[in-house]
Coordinates of C-alpha atoms in Angstrom, one line a residue:
Chain A
M1 CA 42.5 -4.1 29.4
K2 CA 42.5 -5.4 32.9
R3 CA 46.4 -7.3 32.3
V4 CA 47.9 -4.2 31.0
A5 CA 46.3 -2.2 34.2
V6 CA 48.1 -5.0 36.4
L7 CA 51.0 -4.4 34.4
G8 CA 51.4 -1.1 34.9
L9 CA 50.7 -0.7 38.2
A10 CA 53.6 -3.8 38.7
L11 CA 55.6 -1.8 36.5
A12 CA 54.7 1.3 38.2
V13 CA 55.6 -0.5 41.4
A14 CA 59.0 -2.1 40.6
L15 CA 59.4 2.0 39.1
T16 CA 59.0 3.6 42.6
A17 CA 59.4 0.9 44.8
R18 CA 63.3 1.4 46.0
P19 CA 63.6 1.8 49.3
I20 CA 64.1 5.7 50.8
S21 CA 66.6 6.8 52.4
A22 CA 66.6 7.3 55.9
Q23 CA 66.8 10.5 56.1
Q24 CA 63.3 11.5 53.7
L25 CA 59.9 11.5 53.6
E26 CA 58.2 9.0 51.1
I27 CA 54.2 10.3 50.5
R28 CA 52.5 8.2 47.9
F29 CA 49.2 9.8 46.7
L30 CA 47.4 6.0 45.6
D31 CA 46.0 5.9 42.3
V32 CA 42.6 4.2 44.0
G33 CA 40.4 5.6 41.4
Q34 CA 37.6 7.9 42.8
G35 CA 38.5 8.1 46.4
D36 CA 42.2 8.5 48.4
A37 CA 44.9 6.9 49.7
A38 CA 48.1 8.1 50.7
L39 CA 51.1 5.9 51.9
V40 CA 53.3 7.6 54.2
R41 CA 56.9 6.2 55.4
S42 CA 59.5 7.8 58.2
G43 CA 62.1 5.7 58.1
T44 CA 60.7 2.2 59.2
K45 CA 57.7 3.9 60.0
T46 CA 53.7 2.9 57.4
L47 CA 51.0 5.5 57.9
L48 CA 48.0 5.1 56.1
I49 CA 45.8 8.1 55.7
D50 CA 42.5 6.5 54.1
A51 CA 41.9 3.6 52.1
G52 CA 40.2 4.4 48.6
G53 CA 36.7 3.0 47.5
S54 CA 37.9 -0.6 47.0
A55 CA 40.3 -3.4 48.0
G56 CA 42.8 -1.9 44.6
V57 CA 44.9 -0.9 47.7
V58 CA 45.7 -3.5 49.2
S59 CA 47.7 -4.9 45.9
Y60 CA 50.2 -1.3 46.8
L61 CA 50.9 -2.6 50.4
R62 CA 51.7 -6.2 48.9
A63 CA 53.7 -4.3 46.1
F64 CA 55.8 -2.4 48.7
H65 CA 55.7 -5.7 50.5
I66 CA 53.9 -3.5 53.9
D67 CA 52.9 -6.4 56.1
T68 CA 52.7 -3.7 59.2
I69 CA 51.0 -0.5 59.0
D70 CA 51.9 1.6 62.3
L71 CA 48.9 3.9 61.8
V72 CA 46.0 4.3 59.2
I73 CA 43.3 7.6 59.6
A74 CA 40.0 7.0 58.3
S75 CA 39.5 10.7 57.6
H76 CA 35.7 9.8 57.4
N77 CA 33.7 7.0 56.8
H78 CA 32.4 8.0 53.6
A79 CA 32.8 4.4 51.2
D80 CA 35.1 6.3 48.9
H81 CA 37.9 6.8 51.8
I82 CA 36.8 3.5 53.3
G83 CA 36.0 1.1 50.7
G84 CA 39.4 -0.8 51.0
M85 CA 40.4 -0.8 54.3
T86 CA 38.5 -4.2 55.8
G87 CA 40.8 -5.0 53.0
V88 CA 44.0 -3.4 54.9
L89 CA 42.9 -4.6 57.9
Q90 CA 42.5 -8.4 56.9
S91 CA 45.8 -8.1 55.3
A92 CA 47.8 -6.3 57.6
V93 CA 49.0 -5.7 61.1
V94 CA 48.0 -2.6 62.1
R95 CA 49.4 -0.9 65.2
F96 CA 46.5 2.3 65.4
Y97 CA 43.4 3.2 63.9
M98 CA 42.2 6.6 64.3
D99 CA 38.7 7.8 62.3
N100 CA 36.9 11.0 63.0
G101 CA 34.6 8.8 65.5
V102 CA 31.0 9.9 63.2
P103 CA 29.1 6.6 62.5
Q104 CA 27.9 6.5 59.5
T105 CA 24.6 3.5 58.6
T106 CA 26.4 2.0 55.1
A107 CA 27.9 -1.8 55.5
T108 CA 30.8 -0.5 54.1
Y109 CA 31.4 1.4 57.2
Q110 CA 29.8 -1.4 60.0
R111 CA 32.0 -3.9 58.4
T112 CA 34.8 -1.4 58.7
I113 CA 34.9 -0.8 62.8
Q114 CA 34.0 -4.2 63.5
A115 CA 37.0 -5.1 61.8
V116 CA 39.7 -2.2 63.8
Q117 CA 37.8 -3.9 66.7
A118 CA 38.8 -7.8 65.7
S119 CA 42.3 -6.5 64.5
G120 CA 43.4 -5.7 67.9
A121 CA 44.2 -2.3 66.6
Q122 CA 44.3 0.4 69.4
Y123 CA 41.8 3.0 68.7
L124 CA 42.3 6.6 68.4
N125 CA 40.2 9.7 68.9
A126 CA 40.9 11.9 66.6
T127 CA 41.2 15.1 69.1
N128 CA 44.2 17.7 69.0
R129 CA 47.5 16.2 69.2
T130 CA 50.5 15.4 68.1
I131 CA 51.9 12.1 67.1
T132 CA 55.7 11.0 66.6
L133 CA 56.0 8.6 64.0
G134 CA 59.5 7.7 63.6
A135 CA 61.5 11.2 62.3
A136 CA 58.5 12.9 61.3
R137 CA 55.8 14.4 63.3
L138 CA 51.8 14.3 62.8
H139 CA 49.9 17.2 63.9
I140 CA 46.1 15.8 64.0
L141 CA 43.5 18.6 63.1
G142 CA 40.4 17.4 65.1
P143 CA 36.6 18.1 63.4
P144 CA 35.0 21.7 65.0
A145 CA 33.2 20.1 67.9
G146 CA 29.7 21.9 66.7
V147 CA 29.4 19.9 63.7
P148 CA 26.1 18.0 64.2
R149 CA 26.2 14.0 63.9
T150 CA 24.5 13.4 61.4
T151 CA 22.9 15.6 58.1
H152 CA 19.4 15.2 59.7
D153 CA 20.4 18.0 61.6
A154 CA 21.9 19.9 58.8
P155 CA 20.7 18.8 55.7
R156 CA 22.8 21.3 53.8
T157 CA 25.7 20.1 54.7
S158 CA 27.5 16.5 54.9
S159 CA 28.7 16.3 58.5
Q160 CA 31.4 13.6 57.4
N161 CA 33.4 15.6 55.3
N162 CA 32.9 18.7 57.5
A163 CA 34.4 16.3 60.3
S164 CA 37.3 14.8 58.3
V165 CA 40.5 14.4 60.6
G166 CA 43.1 16.9 59.7
A167 CA 46.8 15.8 59.7
L168 CA 49.8 17.7 59.2
I169 CA 52.8 15.9 58.9
E170 CA 55.9 18.3 60.1
F171 CA 59.5 16.1 58.5
G172 CA 62.2 19.0 59.4
E173 CA 61.2 22.1 57.1
F174 CA 59.1 20.1 55.3
H175 CA 55.6 19.9 55.8
A176 CA 52.2 18.4 54.0
L177 CA 48.5 18.9 54.8
F178 CA 46.1 16.3 54.2
T179 CA 42.0 17.7 55.2
G180 CA 39.7 15.0 53.6
D181 CA 36.6 15.9 51.9
S182 CA 36.9 18.8 54.0
E183 CA 34.2 21.8 53.7
L184 CA 34.1 24.9 53.7
L185 CA 32.2 25.3 57.0
E186 CA 35.5 22.6 58.0
L187 CA 37.8 24.6 56.3
D188 CA 36.8 28.0 57.8
Y189 CA 37.0 26.3 61.5
W190 CA 40.6 25.5 61.2
L191 CA 41.3 28.8 59.9
H192 CA 40.2 30.6 62.9
N193 CA 41.0 27.4 65.5
E194 CA 44.3 26.6 64.4
A195 CA 47.4 28.0 63.1
I196 CA 47.4 27.0 59.5
R197 CA 50.2 27.3 58.2
H198 CA 52.2 27.6 54.9
V199 CA 53.0 24.3 53.9
H200 CA 54.8 22.1 50.2
V201 CA 52.3 19.8 49.6
V202 CA 47.9 20.2 50.0
K203 CA 46.0 17.2 49.5
V204 CA 43.4 19.5 48.0
A205 CA 40.0 18.4 50.0
H206 CA 36.4 16.9 48.2
H207 CA 38.4 15.3 45.6
G208 CA 38.7 19.5 44.4
S209 CA 35.4 20.0 44.5
P210 CA 34.1 24.0 44.4
N211 CA 33.2 23.1 48.6
G212 CA 36.5 21.8 49.1
T213 CA 38.9 25.5 48.0
S214 CA 38.1 28.5 49.1
A215 CA 40.1 31.7 48.8
A216 CA 41.5 31.8 51.9
W217 CA 42.8 29.2 52.8
I218 CA 44.7 29.0 49.6
A219 CA 46.7 32.2 50.8
A220 CA 47.3 30.1 54.1
T221 CA 48.0 27.2 53.2
H222 CA 50.5 28.7 49.7
P223 CA 51.6 25.2 48.9
Q224 CA 54.1 25.0 45.6
V225 CA 52.3 21.5 44.9
A226 CA 48.7 20.2 45.1
V227 CA 47.8 16.8 44.9
I228 CA 44.2 15.6 44.1
S229 CA 42.8 12.2 44.6
V230 CA 40.1 12.0 42.0
G231 CA 39.1 9.1 39.3
A232 CA 38.3 9.5 36.0
G233 CA 35.1 10.4 35.0
N234 CA 33.0 10.1 37.6
S235 CA 29.5 11.0 37.9
Y236 CA 30.7 14.1 40.4
G237 CA 31.8 16.4 38.0
H238 CA 35.5 16.1 39.9
P239 CA 37.8 17.7 40.1
S240 CA 36.9 21.6 39.3
A241 CA 38.1 23.1 36.7
A242 CA 38.3 26.3 38.5
V243 CA 38.8 25.0 41.8
I244 CA 42.7 23.6 40.1
A245 CA 42.8 27.2 38.5
E246 CA 42.8 29.1 42.2
W247 CA 45.3 26.5 43.2
E248 CA 47.2 27.1 40.1
G249 CA 47.2 30.9 39.9
A250 CA 48.3 30.7 43.6
G251 CA 51.1 29.2 42.0
A252 CA 50.9 26.2 43.1
R253 CA 51.5 22.8 40.7
V254 CA 48.5 20.7 40.3
Y255 CA 48.9 16.7 39.8
R256 CA 45.9 14.6 39.5
T257 CA 46.0 11.2 39.9
D258 CA 43.4 10.3 37.1
R259 CA 45.3 11.6 34.5
D260 CA 49.2 11.4 36.4
G261 CA 48.7 8.1 38.1
S262 CA 50.4 7.9 41.6
V263 CA 51.7 10.8 43.1
L264 CA 54.9 10.5 45.0
V265 CA 56.8 12.9 47.3
L266 CA 60.1 12.5 48.4
A267 CA 61.4 14.6 51.3
N268 CA 64.0 15.9 52.5
D269 CA 64.0 18.1 56.6
D270 CA 65.9 21.0 55.0
G271 CA 62.3 21.2 52.8
S272 CA 63.7 19.8 49.7
F273 CA 61.6 17.5 47.9
V274 CA 61.3 16.2 44.6
V275 CA 57.9 15.0 42.5
T276 CA 57.8 11.9 40.7
T277 CA 54.9 10.2 38.8
A278 CA 54.4 6.8 37.4
R279 CA 51.2 6.9 34.2
A280 CA 51.0 3.5 32.5
D281 CA 50.6 4.6 28.8
T282 CA 48.5 2.5 26.7
G283 CA 51.1 -0.5 25.8
G284 CA 51.6 -1.1 30.3
V285 CA 55.2 0.9 30.1
V286 CA 55.3 3.0 33.1
Q287 CA 56.8 6.3 32.5
L288 CA 58.2 8.5 35.2
R289 CA 57.9 12.1 34.8
P290 CA 60.9 14.0 36.6
F291 CA 59.9 17.3 38.1
V292 CA 62.0 19.1 40.4
Q293 CA 59.5 21.6 42.4
D294 CA 60.9 23.4 45.3
T295 CA 62.4 26.2 44.2
T296 CA 62.9 28.2 47.2
V297 CA 65.4 25.9 49.3
P298 CA 68.8 25.9 47.7
A299 CA 69.7 22.9 48.2
I300 CA 67.9 22.2 44.8
A301 CA 67.4 25.5 43.8
Q302 CA 70.2 25.0 40.9
P303 CA 69.4 24.5 37.9
V304 CA 68.3 21.0 36.5
T305 CA 71.5 20.5 34.7
S306 CA 70.1 17.5 32.9
P307 CA 66.3 16.7 32.4
A308 CA 66.8 13.2 33.4
C309 CA 67.6 13.7 36.7
C310 CA 64.6 13.4 38.7
R311 CA 67.0 15.1 42.0
I312 CA 70.3 16.2 43.1
C313 CA 72.4 15.2 45.6
T314 CA 74.1 18.0 46.8
R315 CA 74.6 15.8 49.5
G316 CA 75.9 12.2 49.8
K317 CA 76.1 11.0 46.6
A318 CA 73.3 10.2 43.5
C319 CA 72.3 6.2 44.1
G320 CA 68.9 4.9 42.2
N321 CA 66.3 7.4 41.7
S322 CA 67.4 9.3 45.3
C323 CA 70.6 10.6 47.2
I324 CA 72.1 8.5 49.8
N325 CA 75.5 9.4 52.1
A326 CA 78.4 9.2 50.5
A327 CA 79.8 6.6 52.7
Y328 CA 77.1 4.0 51.6
Q329 CA 78.0 1.6 49.3
C330 CA 74.4 2.1 46.4
H331 CA 73.2 -1.1 45.9
Q332 CA 70.6 0.2 43.4
P333 CA 70.6 0.4 39.7
P334 CA 70.8 3.5 38.1
G335 CA 67.9 5.5 38.1
C336 CA 67.0 9.0 37.5
A337 CA 69.1 10.7 40.7
C338 CA 72.4 13.1 39.8
N339 CA 75.4 14.5 41.9
A340 CA 75.4 18.1 41.9
K341 CA 78.6 19.9 40.1
P342 CA 80.7 20.5 42.9
Chain B
M1 CA 8.8 -10.1 46.8
S2 CA 12.4 -9.0 49.4
D3 CA 13.3 -6.1 50.6
V4 CA 17.1 -5.1 50.5
F5 CA 18.6 -2.1 52.4
Y6 CA 20.2 0.7 51.1
A7 CA 21.7 3.0 52.7
V8 CA 23.1 6.7 51.6
D9 CA 26.7 7.3 51.9
R10 CA 26.7 11.0 50.6
L11 CA 25.4 13.1 48.5
E12 CA 27.6 15.2 45.6
G13 CA 25.9 17.5 44.6
Q14 CA 22.6 16.3 42.7
M15 CA 23.9 12.7 42.7
A16 CA 23.4 10.3 45.9
V17 CA 25.7 7.5 47.0
L18 CA 24.4 4.7 48.1
V19 CA 25.8 1.8 49.6
G20 CA 24.2 -1.5 49.1
D21 CA 24.2 -4.0 52.3
D22 CA 26.5 -6.4 50.2
E23 CA 28.5 -3.0 49.8
T24 CA 27.5 -2.5 46.3
T25 CA 27.7 0.9 45.2
V26 CA 25.3 2.7 43.3
D27 CA 24.7 6.5 41.5
L28 CA 21.1 7.8 41.5
P29 CA 20.4 11.4 40.9
R30 CA 18.3 12.3 44.0
R31 CA 15.6 13.1 42.3
N32 CA 14.6 9.6 42.4
L33 CA 14.6 9.0 45.5
P34 CA 12.6 10.0 48.5
A35 CA 12.9 13.8 49.3
R36 CA 13.8 13.9 52.5
V37 CA 16.8 11.6 51.7
R38 CA 20.2 12.4 53.9
E39 CA 23.3 11.8 54.1
G40 CA 23.3 8.5 56.6
T41 CA 20.0 7.9 55.1
V42 CA 18.5 4.1 54.7
L43 CA 16.6 2.8 52.1
R44 CA 14.4 -0.1 51.9
V45 CA 13.4 -1.0 48.8
E46 CA 11.9 -4.1 47.0
L47 CA 13.2 -6.2 45.2
G48 CA 11.1 -6.7 40.9
A49 CA 11.2 -9.7 38.8
D50 CA 14.5 -9.1 37.2
G51 CA 15.7 -9.2 41.0
R52 CA 16.9 -5.9 40.7
P53 CA 16.5 -3.0 43.4
D54 CA 12.3 -1.4 41.8
W55 CA 13.8 2.5 42.9
G56 CA 10.4 3.9 43.1
S57 CA 9.7 1.4 46.0
A58 CA 12.4 3.2 47.7
K59 CA 11.2 3.9 51.7
I60 CA 13.0 5.4 54.8
D61 CA 13.8 3.1 57.4
D62 CA 14.4 5.4 60.3
Q63 CA 14.5 2.6 62.8
E64 CA 17.0 0.7 61.2
R65 CA 19.0 4.0 60.6
E66 CA 19.0 4.8 64.3
R67 CA 19.7 1.0 65.5
R68 CA 22.7 0.8 63.1
L69 CA 24.2 3.9 64.7
K70 CA 23.5 3.0 67.6
A71 CA 25.4 -0.2 67.0
A72 CA 28.5 1.2 65.9
Q73 CA 28.4 4.1 68.7
E74 CA 28.4 1.7 71.3
R75 CA 31.1 0.5 69.8
L76 CA 33.0 3.4 68.8
D77 CA 32.7 4.1 72.4
R78 CA 34.2 1.0 73.9
M79 CA 36.9 1.0 71.9
A80 CA 37.9 4.7 72.2
E81 CA 37.7 4.0 75.8
S82 CA 41.5 2.4 75.7
D83 CA 43.0 5.5 74.1
P84 CA 45.6 6.8 75.9
G85 CA 45.1 10.3 75.5
G86 CA 47.2 12.9 74.2
D87 CA 50.5 13.4 72.7
I88 CA 51.9 10.2 71.9
T89 CA 54.9 8.1 70.0
I90 CA 54.3 5.5 67.7

């Protein structure tokens, strides 16, 4: 069984690890079981948001040949978000590290913060600030100032969840929003204090728990794609069927890592994007499931002429699973990208 | 009989997620733990004859919790001193 899983990971990586165009933003919601981890690449720059609950994320880094991460964000210090962080810090050069600045008592956190210090990474406070990462801009949504430092002061809420670091990724006209495990207290704070805008992709807060989604939050973000990072058979009832229904009811296509495996978003700066998932079946064979999502952008709003096309190249030409400049030579084997009809 | 520490990583509904000092993670119903358990609570737990934690023996150790938070906060404060602040390009 374990061999099948390893084979699945290897095949998933082999099928999707090809370099993207420098003009694209890549977001990978990694299948790390119950927990969060997302790898974002913009040109030569790499961002990791959370590290899952175990060292599994390191396998992805190795498979993608990533030995330097420009910025790591720990949305908050729960073990299902930082459990793999020590492994990340030991297996890659991390240039900058940001967390929510709220200490935790677990051994997982204590070792993580020791590893951050030992790594020499530049620590960044989670204040409202803009971080330019290649062609992408990262707008940090800082936690509300009034959140108690521990839940001994506010036992009904999680101080870690409600102090999650939020990150709005802006790549030209494309926008994606990450909010860790924010609960309603923090989401409401941002709704009232930040310019929460419509985005293309949302990472659903708190693994699809009811306390991480509200009607107001859905209306404000109004995404076309909502991704839930969640482990199969977890003990916590994640994700909630009602939460999935709410996002779908608002028109979002919902992906979940327990069923879809890792979810890959390839975005262009005109706001068009493609979502692909990789999932190992029982035979260890990975199936790519092409999906053209954005129907508001002319570049990809044309009818998809072939179900095999995961991407229609209206500018440049098809190369493997992506589009490249028409003047460039394609070095990829045939993939699922197609040239648009003249 | 030796004691071990488990810290409450988080509460998920009626479940408590504990992390031992060996970083093993345990999901337990909250009703099996002291009523005052919250996120961040540190529990001192006796090991049974079989070497497994005897959850009935779990006692809240506020001193250990404070010690851990203080040590971590001091480390964070030292690291944060070098933050250049403001918008940055990476």
